[in-house]
């Protein structure tokens, strides 16, 4: 199953510290030789300021050798730097934490700066010290501290590049501390920042410096990073999957996925499958919609990327080959179980995937052999029957489907939609749309339309 | 005669001619060839007046130089003869002056000037007799003019015109020979003496030249060297190392004039090249020689003779070789002024680099253009064409050599042009041809940095060439490189990569403003993309891609493979000429018949099931492929159908068969089309087509006959269409899922159960009414969009229009859309590279902003 492991593709798009959990996961699931993974962990830690961690890793790796000298020096160095930076930052922090100051701070950053300078003699350099200290804390693994400092820095700083960098740092810290709500918030602000300010590359990325020259490319880069980082948040936050669908399916990010990171499709597909159940009622329409869209994209990108998860959807919704879908599902289960982001959702995934299969199956068929369906779902007969009863109860087809136990079949009678109903549906939205039309017209007479730098019509779908 | 004298006599006369040459030369190297061609032409017509005066008989006289011995003898007698002729001319003129016959004078004067010009061409001094005549004429003219003013009775019209013409001519010629005239006026006697003195030493020199030459022809250069040490001149001097520059200058002056014998000049230059000693001389001679060869054919319409082309190609190679070896010599289009007549070496130059005026890139461009032109003019079905094509290898080598040269010089601009040329030679060629070309390059001594790698991957070669061009800052080259790259991918059946590149390049939006050649390339690329989709079995994509070009019905013209006959407007000759020049040589053509076959077959596969699926007349009007539909209608109207002959016939009958569910007949008809043999991997394509026909046949069958059945057994379907049961199930399921077919599967019995509901007339009308209202609202929204300009989107139209399936859902979706839009709101600059689905995205974003 190692061939479907995405860790290697994902790592280049993550920050050094974000890779630790990924590697730790690899140690657990034993896809790769433990020693190699440990080596990788060590290499990773060596460059950070987490000296103790690196040392312990080294000891694990080479039990008989003594710890290299450089670590001691590094440790010294780190401690002293920490001391220095903390002192620098403390000055500002004292001022900011002063409730009086906190009250008088406004929305306008320049004004704030002015205010601080006048009253407390806080200069820009001092504020930057916050950033430096935050970054340093991050580098030795004190993520919550880093998040704090970076937050304060961001509130005060006016330097766009550093703010951006602070954004990324804060997001990484929040992810690593596991504060998913905060991280989600942070993610959204960061995304807005990226989308609005095109020419910015996170400073601490390993991005080639050439990319800075081209803002569009830099933005693509940032978006790709954001996609990867957001996986941490979306697959841990309770609401994450639906949010993931919404973000990733927005045209800009869908394009990013198609252009630079097709493997994200796995997460997109999984999220779509997972969201099926939670989306009872009103949400279901959109989720079905998203599935359709994702299937389209999967089909289109098939030549670039496919794995069992995407194959499953393709077989189910493009080829309607239920047997193949079932086989793919079997493999997808393993993939999901082994994936760092997805492993917790394995049962959910399987459940929902089964629902999808049976839903499609029932929609197409009129009479279904229960035994056959159970087999399709990888269930034994009794379980299958239970499953089907549940299915009938839960889904809308309750009224149409009946189980004939004598012949051991399900009969589904789907009366064709009456014509009057379809006409009603066709015309239902019209009044609303006309209203919107009218409203838009009155609105435009009041306010001039915003500057017309929106996208020109882009390439049509293939 | 001594060379000093000759130089002095020549210099003043030469000046105007010189500058003229420089101008044409400069323009030729600066701008593109097409430009310079026309410029040169106009230049020529400007000079027409002067050229007429030059000798038309130069050839007979100078032909004599071919065989050395005769040459000297002829020269002597010719010299006297010329003088006599001139004098006779002068006499006639004198007589004519007396009777005031200006027409005759004008004619004679023309003759005389021509003779004098000839005299100059063979670098002999102007006889004083001519100057005298000139001065006399001037006075006679003045007198005549004065008389004419006083005279009551005017001259007749012809005479008056002659007089006026004469006045201008004389003025011009006098100006040309200003110094001589002055000297003559100052002291006629002395002037005459000088002339005889200059002419005299030549007489004894002539016999001496004769002797060594008769001995040994091969030792010519050597003998000449020996000869020059003596320090005597004459015609034979022409081919010695010292006099090279003088000869070059002469030739350059004669260049572009109508009566210059180009062939002769080329011969002289070839001899000069043989005697050239230093690199500087070789470079200079080569530069002139190549230009002379290109000049040989003045007409734009016809191509250069092939043997000349071959030698020009060889000489360009040689030239590049020389410069590559001698890094101290540089050829530049713009240099400082330098003395054309002096020998230059790296030592004499300030920075040790000899800069010579010229342009290798223009030679390469011209060579390539001439090659194309000759291919355009040669009958593509003859052996001559094939023979000519063989020269491409040499040409390709030359291009690569020049690429190496520019790589060495690090001159980006010409390097880009050269690489583009190189790319254009290989992008559309199949691998074996590219391999052949590249192996020739590999065998040559001068190689560019980018060559075919050891694995022989042409794609990587093309890729590296293109990446180089992408980095250049010339957007024209970038566009063309991109198109060539895409074309190459398409040719190698890498449809997805090619398509992605084409879409990401966003060329579709800007191609309308590109130049015609690029547009042609674009068309070719798109067509090739369609073909590649067809070969890969992506029928829908192929159909959609080829649709556009076939809808215009001008396929040949758009691909520059034939001139379109316009029915309503007549092309001017210029337009037609331009059109002909744009035509691609035959070997680059994309076979239009094959193209049409591919298009029609894919249209058939898309259109026939669609036709079967719709039942109302109104829907039928919405055709996917209009050209196909037209042909089908036409075929339907025919009462008798004979056996198919053309490709179209085949496809039309195949379509009929497909409509009737006879997929086997359809398959046989389609497969029997002969043109498939031109497609690479034609067998696999045929197999793919057979499979598609089976599938689409099944679909068509289901659509057509569904109303007549309540159930249909899947196994029967599978037998009828010889498809595996699984495929049948899959196809039927898909149709059910997409709601194309109102049916469901009965798994237990293994049948399809149809639930067809026939609508009553009223119901039908109500449905179509609802549709119309819908489209009206949509239309309104669109109108409002347009009215509001680029950033409308007060409404989530994209979502709203699609999902009218239940109000709550729609509104829900809309809400969701807005929320989504809000997040997207900031993404204004967000044209990610691959914005493929972004249609209608613009309005969503702006809407979101307003909603906030």
PDB file of C-alpha atoms in Angstrom, chain A residues 48-256:
ATOM      1  CA  UNK A  48      15.362  23.160  14.209  1.00  0.00           C
ATOM      2  CA  UNK A  49      16.101  24.542  17.618  1.00  0.00           C
ATOM      3  CA  UNK A  50      14.461  21.596  19.282  1.00  0.00           C
ATOM      4  CA  UNK A  51      17.831  20.416  20.418  1.00  0.00           C
ATOM      5  CA  UNK A  52      16.686  18.025  23.092  1.00  0.00           C
ATOM      6  CA  UNK A  53      14.328  16.320  20.761  1.00  0.00           C
ATOM      7  CA  UNK A  54      17.005  15.972  18.138  1.00  0.00           C
ATOM      8  CA  UNK A  55      19.362  14.555  20.690  1.00  0.00           C
ATOM      9  CA  UNK A  56      16.891  11.996  21.878  1.00  0.00           C
ATOM     10  CA  UNK A  57      16.229  10.995  18.309  1.00  0.00           C
ATOM     11  CA  UNK A  58      19.906  10.684  17.713  1.00  0.00           C
ATOM     12  CA  UNK A  59      20.283   8.459  20.705  1.00  0.00           C
ATOM     13  CA  UNK A  60      17.507   6.264  19.481  1.00  0.00           C
ATOM     14  CA  UNK A  61      19.080   6.042  16.125  1.00  0.00           C
ATOM     15  CA  UNK A  62      22.638   5.454  17.214  1.00  0.00           C
ATOM     16  CA  UNK A  63      22.447   4.000  20.711  1.00  0.00           C
ATOM     17  CA  UNK A  64      26.119   3.240  20.878  1.00  0.00           C
ATOM     18  CA  UNK A  65      27.488   6.523  19.604  1.00  0.00           C
ATOM     19  CA  UNK A  66      27.935   9.620  21.644  1.00  0.00           C
ATOM     20  CA  UNK A  67      25.946  12.713  20.887  1.00  0.00           C
ATOM     21  CA  UNK A  68      27.771  15.085  18.558  1.00  0.00           C
ATOM     22  CA  UNK A  69      29.340  18.150  20.071  1.00  0.00           C
ATOM     23  CA  UNK A  70      27.468  20.610  17.974  1.00  0.00           C
ATOM     24  CA  UNK A  71      24.263  20.011  19.865  1.00  0.00           C
ATOM     25  CA  UNK A  72      25.658  21.340  23.090  1.00  0.00           C
ATOM     26  CA  UNK A  73      26.759  24.524  21.417  1.00  0.00           C
ATOM     27  CA  UNK A  74      23.485  24.798  19.693  1.00  0.00           C
ATOM     28  CA  UNK A  75      21.660  24.430  22.918  1.00  0.00           C
ATOM     29  CA  UNK A  76      23.697  27.172  24.523  1.00  0.00           C
ATOM     30  CA  UNK A  77      23.135  29.360  21.618  1.00  0.00           C
ATOM     31  CA  UNK A  78      19.422  28.734  21.559  1.00  0.00           C
ATOM     32  CA  UNK A  79      19.092  29.496  25.223  1.00  0.00           C
ATOM     33  CA  UNK A  80      20.947  32.759  24.995  1.00  0.00           C
ATOM     34  CA  UNK A  81      19.055  33.832  21.934  1.00  0.00           C
ATOM     35  CA  UNK A  82      15.868  33.003  23.686  1.00  0.00           C
ATOM     36  CA  UNK A  83      16.883  35.135  26.606  1.00  0.00           C
ATOM     37  CA  UNK A  84      17.767  38.060  24.434  1.00  0.00           C
ATOM     38  CA  UNK A  85      14.719  37.903  22.267  1.00  0.00           C
ATOM     39  CA  UNK A  86      12.476  37.526  25.219  1.00  0.00           C
ATOM     40  CA  UNK A  87      13.803  40.643  26.793  1.00  0.00           C
ATOM     41  CA  UNK A  88      13.331  42.573  23.641  1.00  0.00           C
ATOM     42  CA  UNK A  89       9.830  41.338  23.195  1.00  0.00           C
ATOM     43  CA  UNK A  90       8.886  41.733  26.798  1.00  0.00           C
ATOM     44  CA  UNK A  91       9.046  45.487  26.602  1.00  0.00           C
ATOM     45  CA  UNK A  92       6.416  45.652  23.969  1.00  0.00           C
ATOM     46  CA  UNK A  93       4.363  42.952  25.499  1.00  0.00           C
ATOM     47  CA  UNK A  94       4.236  44.870  28.764  1.00  0.00           C
ATOM     48  CA  UNK A  95       2.865  47.844  26.990  1.00  0.00           C
ATOM     49  CA  UNK A  96       0.301  45.954  25.027  1.00  0.00           C
ATOM     50  CA  UNK A  97      -1.002  43.912  27.869  1.00  0.00           C
ATOM     51  CA  UNK A  98      -1.678  47.097  29.723  1.00  0.00           C
ATOM     52  CA  UNK A  99      -5.476  47.264  29.732  1.00  0.00           C
ATOM     53  CA  UNK A 100      -5.402  50.965  29.126  1.00  0.00           C
ATOM     54  CA  UNK A 101      -3.515  50.481  25.933  1.00  0.00           C
ATOM     55  CA  UNK A 102      -5.645  47.590  24.840  1.00  0.00           C
ATOM     56  CA  UNK A 103      -8.627  49.822  25.095  1.00  0.00           C
ATOM     57  CA  UNK A 104      -7.217  52.647  23.112  1.00  0.00           C
ATOM     58  CA  UNK A 105      -6.091  50.494  20.238  1.00  0.00           C
ATOM     59  CA  UNK A 106      -8.192  50.962  17.162  1.00  0.00           C
ATOM     60  CA  UNK A 107      -8.745  49.316  13.865  1.00  0.00           C
ATOM     61  CA  UNK A 108      -6.295  51.508  12.044  1.00  0.00           C
ATOM     62  CA  UNK A 109      -2.813  50.096  12.392  1.00  0.00           C
ATOM     63  CA  UNK A 110      -0.984  53.254  11.508  1.00  0.00           C
ATOM     64  CA  UNK A 111      -2.881  55.146  14.099  1.00  0.00           C
ATOM     65  CA  UNK A 112      -2.085  52.477  16.653  1.00  0.00           C
ATOM     66  CA  UNK A 113       1.538  52.705  15.830  1.00  0.00           C
ATOM     67  CA  UNK A 114       1.446  56.421  16.211  1.00  0.00           C
ATOM     68  CA  UNK A 115      -0.316  56.108  19.509  1.00  0.00           C
ATOM     69  CA  UNK A 116       2.145  53.594  20.890  1.00  0.00           C
ATOM     70  CA  UNK A 117       5.026  55.664  19.816  1.00  0.00           C
ATOM     71  CA  UNK A 118       3.747  58.794  21.360  1.00  0.00           C
ATOM     72  CA  UNK A 119       2.665  57.390  24.656  1.00  0.00           C
ATOM     73  CA  UNK A 120       4.945  54.469  25.306  1.00  0.00           C
ATOM     74  CA  UNK A 121       7.830  55.034  22.996  1.00  0.00           C
ATOM     75  CA  UNK A 122       7.350  51.732  21.227  1.00  0.00           C
ATOM     76  CA  UNK A 123       9.106  51.685  17.909  1.00  0.00           C
ATOM     77  CA  UNK A 124       8.694  49.532  14.898  1.00  0.00           C
ATOM     78  CA  UNK A 125      11.864  47.623  15.697  1.00  0.00           C
ATOM     79  CA  UNK A 126      10.503  46.674  19.040  1.00  0.00           C
ATOM     80  CA  UNK A 127       7.363  45.401  17.475  1.00  0.00           C
ATOM     81  CA  UNK A 128       9.423  43.359  15.111  1.00  0.00           C
ATOM     82  CA  UNK A 129      11.053  41.866  18.140  1.00  0.00           C
ATOM     83  CA  UNK A 130       7.710  40.285  18.877  1.00  0.00           C
ATOM     84  CA  UNK A 131       7.878  38.608  15.534  1.00  0.00           C
ATOM     85  CA  UNK A 132      11.399  37.430  16.038  1.00  0.00           C
ATOM     86  CA  UNK A 133      10.694  36.023  19.411  1.00  0.00           C
ATOM     87  CA  UNK A 134       7.544  34.349  18.169  1.00  0.00           C
ATOM     88  CA  UNK A 135       9.421  32.801  15.343  1.00  0.00           C
ATOM     89  CA  UNK A 136      12.136  31.640  17.619  1.00  0.00           C
ATOM     90  CA  UNK A 137       9.720  30.081  20.022  1.00  0.00           C
ATOM     91  CA  UNK A 138       8.141  28.297  17.120  1.00  0.00           C
ATOM     92  CA  UNK A 139      11.467  26.986  16.051  1.00  0.00           C
ATOM     93  CA  UNK A 140      12.090  25.288  19.379  1.00  0.00           C
ATOM     94  CA  UNK A 141       8.624  23.934  19.643  1.00  0.00           C
ATOM     95  CA  UNK A 142       6.869  26.285  22.021  1.00  0.00           C
ATOM     96  CA  UNK A 143       3.939  26.629  19.690  1.00  0.00           C
ATOM     97  CA  UNK A 144       1.400  28.224  21.971  1.00  0.00           C
ATOM     98  CA  UNK A 145       3.860  30.899  22.990  1.00  0.00           C
ATOM     99  CA  UNK A 146       4.694  31.493  19.376  1.00  0.00           C
ATOM    100  CA  UNK A 147       1.021  31.796  18.518  1.00  0.00           C
ATOM    101  CA  UNK A 148       0.612  34.464  21.187  1.00  0.00           C
ATOM    102  CA  UNK A 149       3.503  36.566  20.112  1.00  0.00           C
ATOM    103  CA  UNK A 150       2.711  36.308  16.470  1.00  0.00           C
ATOM    104  CA  UNK A 151      -0.842  37.292  17.169  1.00  0.00           C
ATOM    105  CA  UNK A 152       0.264  40.432  18.931  1.00  0.00           C
ATOM    106  CA  UNK A 153       2.722  41.195  16.268  1.00  0.00           C
ATOM    107  CA  UNK A 154       0.118  40.873  13.583  1.00  0.00           C
ATOM    108  CA  UNK A 155      -2.190  43.244  15.329  1.00  0.00           C
ATOM    109  CA  UNK A 156       0.479  45.894  15.391  1.00  0.00           C
ATOM    110  CA  UNK A 157       2.705  45.422  12.419  1.00  0.00           C
ATOM    111  CA  UNK A 158       2.225  47.191   9.146  1.00  0.00           C
ATOM    112  CA  UNK A 159       4.846  45.343   7.207  1.00  0.00           C
ATOM    113  CA  UNK A 160       2.860  43.243   4.727  1.00  0.00           C
ATOM    114  CA  UNK A 161       5.466  40.545   4.207  1.00  0.00           C
ATOM    115  CA  UNK A 162       6.131  40.013   7.856  1.00  0.00           C
ATOM    116  CA  UNK A 163       2.443  40.024   8.627  1.00  0.00           C
ATOM    117  CA  UNK A 164       1.934  37.368   6.048  1.00  0.00           C
ATOM    118  CA  UNK A 165       4.719  35.357   7.510  1.00  0.00           C
ATOM    119  CA  UNK A 166       3.214  35.827  10.950  1.00  0.00           C
ATOM    120  CA  UNK A 167      -0.062  34.551   9.567  1.00  0.00           C
ATOM    121  CA  UNK A 168       1.540  31.365   8.417  1.00  0.00           C
ATOM    122  CA  UNK A 169       3.424  30.999  11.652  1.00  0.00           C
ATOM    123  CA  UNK A 170       0.325  31.498  13.719  1.00  0.00           C
ATOM    124  CA  UNK A 171      -1.575  28.965  11.653  1.00  0.00           C
ATOM    125  CA  UNK A 172       1.180  26.416  12.035  1.00  0.00           C
ATOM    126  CA  UNK A 173       1.345  27.038  15.780  1.00  0.00           C
ATOM    127  CA  UNK A 174      -2.378  26.655  16.149  1.00  0.00           C
ATOM    128  CA  UNK A 175      -2.338  23.466  14.158  1.00  0.00           C
ATOM    129  CA  UNK A 176       0.477  22.048  16.216  1.00  0.00           C
ATOM    130  CA  UNK A 177      -1.129  22.952  19.493  1.00  0.00           C
ATOM    131  CA  UNK A 178      -4.333  21.403  18.271  1.00  0.00           C
ATOM    132  CA  UNK A 179      -6.587  24.397  18.799  1.00  0.00           C
ATOM    133  CA  UNK A 180      -8.745  23.654  15.846  1.00  0.00           C
ATOM    134  CA  UNK A 181     -11.276  26.409  16.299  1.00  0.00           C
ATOM    135  CA  UNK A 182      -8.598  29.029  16.439  1.00  0.00           C
ATOM    136  CA  UNK A 183      -6.771  27.383  13.602  1.00  0.00           C
ATOM    137  CA  UNK A 184      -9.863  27.404  11.479  1.00  0.00           C
ATOM    138  CA  UNK A 185     -10.329  31.073  12.086  1.00  0.00           C
ATOM    139  CA  UNK A 186      -6.720  31.674  11.322  1.00  0.00           C
ATOM    140  CA  UNK A 187      -7.011  29.641   8.175  1.00  0.00           C
ATOM    141  CA  UNK A 188      -9.867  31.731   6.938  1.00  0.00           C
ATOM    142  CA  UNK A 189      -8.113  35.011   7.565  1.00  0.00           C
ATOM    143  CA  UNK A 190      -5.001  33.689   5.930  1.00  0.00           C
ATOM    144  CA  UNK A 191      -6.932  32.581   2.918  1.00  0.00           C
ATOM    145  CA  UNK A 192      -8.486  35.963   2.579  1.00  0.00           C
ATOM    146  CA  UNK A 193      -5.093  37.537   2.897  1.00  0.00           C
ATOM    147  CA  UNK A 194      -3.684  35.317   0.190  1.00  0.00           C
ATOM    148  CA  UNK A 195      -6.552  35.862  -2.138  1.00  0.00           C
ATOM    149  CA  UNK A 196      -6.458  39.586  -1.740  1.00  0.00           C
ATOM    150  CA  UNK A 197      -2.750  40.123  -1.788  1.00  0.00           C
ATOM    151  CA  UNK A 198      -1.296  38.296  -4.627  1.00  0.00           C
ATOM    152  CA  UNK A 199       2.427  38.935  -4.440  1.00  0.00           C
ATOM    153  CA  UNK A 200       3.449  37.282  -1.244  1.00  0.00           C
ATOM    154  CA  UNK A 201       5.332  34.166  -0.552  1.00  0.00           C
ATOM    155  CA  UNK A 202       5.636  32.993   2.992  1.00  0.00           C
ATOM    156  CA  UNK A 203       9.094  34.001   4.028  1.00  0.00           C
ATOM    157  CA  UNK A 204      10.082  30.807   5.662  1.00  0.00           C
ATOM    158  CA  UNK A 205       9.025  28.518   2.886  1.00  0.00           C
ATOM    159  CA  UNK A 206      11.573  26.677   0.926  1.00  0.00           C
ATOM    160  CA  UNK A 207      10.064  28.159  -2.178  1.00  0.00           C
ATOM    161  CA  UNK A 208      12.599  28.927  -4.842  1.00  0.00           C
ATOM    162  CA  UNK A 209      13.346  32.582  -4.812  1.00  0.00           C
ATOM    163  CA  UNK A 210      12.617  32.861  -8.511  1.00  0.00           C
ATOM    164  CA  UNK A 211       8.956  32.481  -7.834  1.00  0.00           C
ATOM    165  CA  UNK A 212       8.809  35.828  -6.142  1.00  0.00           C
ATOM    166  CA  UNK A 213       9.173  37.480  -9.481  1.00  0.00           C
ATOM    167  CA  UNK A 214       5.836  36.293 -10.712  1.00  0.00           C
ATOM    168  CA  UNK A 215       2.945  37.249  -8.469  1.00  0.00           C
ATOM    169  CA  UNK A 216       0.555  34.812 -10.115  1.00  0.00           C
ATOM    170  CA  UNK A 217       2.966  31.988  -9.577  1.00  0.00           C
ATOM    171  CA  UNK A 218       3.593  33.077  -6.028  1.00  0.00           C
ATOM    172  CA  UNK A 219      -0.083  33.097  -5.377  1.00  0.00           C
ATOM    173  CA  UNK A 220      -0.465  29.657  -6.825  1.00  0.00           C
ATOM    174  CA  UNK A 221       2.295  28.621  -4.542  1.00  0.00           C
ATOM    175  CA  UNK A 222       0.667  30.090  -1.475  1.00  0.00           C
ATOM    176  CA  UNK A 223      -2.604  28.490  -2.381  1.00  0.00           C
ATOM    177  CA  UNK A 224      -1.003  25.109  -2.782  1.00  0.00           C
ATOM    178  CA  UNK A 225       0.533  25.475   0.627  1.00  0.00           C
ATOM    179  CA  UNK A 226      -2.679  26.601   2.092  1.00  0.00           C
ATOM    180  CA  UNK A 227      -4.441  23.585   0.645  1.00  0.00           C
ATOM    181  CA  UNK A 228      -2.016  21.273   2.332  1.00  0.00           C
ATOM    182  CA  UNK A 229      -1.975  23.047   5.637  1.00  0.00           C
ATOM    183  CA  UNK A 230      -5.695  23.275   5.750  1.00  0.00           C
ATOM    184  CA  UNK A 231      -5.903  19.501   5.600  1.00  0.00           C
ATOM    185  CA  UNK A 232      -4.636  19.470   9.174  1.00  0.00           C
ATOM    186  CA  UNK A 233      -7.440  21.704  10.232  1.00  0.00           C
ATOM    187  CA  UNK A 234     -10.248  20.340   8.154  1.00  0.00           C
ATOM    188  CA  UNK A 235      -9.754  16.754   9.117  1.00  0.00           C
ATOM    189  CA  UNK A 236      -9.629  17.578  12.775  1.00  0.00           C
ATOM    190  CA  UNK A 237     -12.251  20.212  13.183  1.00  0.00           C
ATOM    191  CA  UNK A 238     -15.757  18.780  13.682  1.00  0.00           C
ATOM    192  CA  UNK A 239     -17.208  20.898  10.894  1.00  0.00           C
ATOM    193  CA  UNK A 240     -14.133  20.489   8.802  1.00  0.00           C
ATOM    194  CA  UNK A 241     -15.331  18.244   6.014  1.00  0.00           C
ATOM    195  CA  UNK A 242     -18.133  20.447   4.829  1.00  0.00           C
ATOM    196  CA  UNK A 243     -15.897  23.472   5.062  1.00  0.00           C
ATOM    197  CA  UNK A 244     -13.261  21.643   3.131  1.00  0.00           C
ATOM    198  CA  UNK A 245     -15.727  20.948   0.376  1.00  0.00           C
ATOM    199  CA  UNK A 246     -16.715  24.548   0.255  1.00  0.00           C
ATOM    200  CA  UNK A 247     -13.184  25.838   0.128  1.00  0.00           C
ATOM    201  CA  UNK A 248     -11.684  23.312  -2.182  1.00  0.00           C
ATOM    202  CA  UNK A 249     -14.531  23.398  -4.609  1.00  0.00           C
ATOM    203  CA  UNK A 250     -14.372  27.122  -5.063  1.00  0.00           C
ATOM    204  CA  UNK A 251     -13.035  27.703  -8.561  1.00  0.00           C
ATOM    205  CA  UNK A 252      -9.745  29.247  -7.548  1.00  0.00           C
ATOM    206  CA  UNK A 253      -8.800  26.392  -5.281  1.00  0.00           C
ATOM    207  CA  UNK A 254     -10.154  23.772  -7.614  1.00  0.00           C
ATOM    208  CA  UNK A 255      -7.858  25.221 -10.219  1.00  0.00           C
ATOM    209  CA  UNK A 256      -4.982  25.141  -7.834  1.00  0.00           C
TER     210      UNK A 256
END
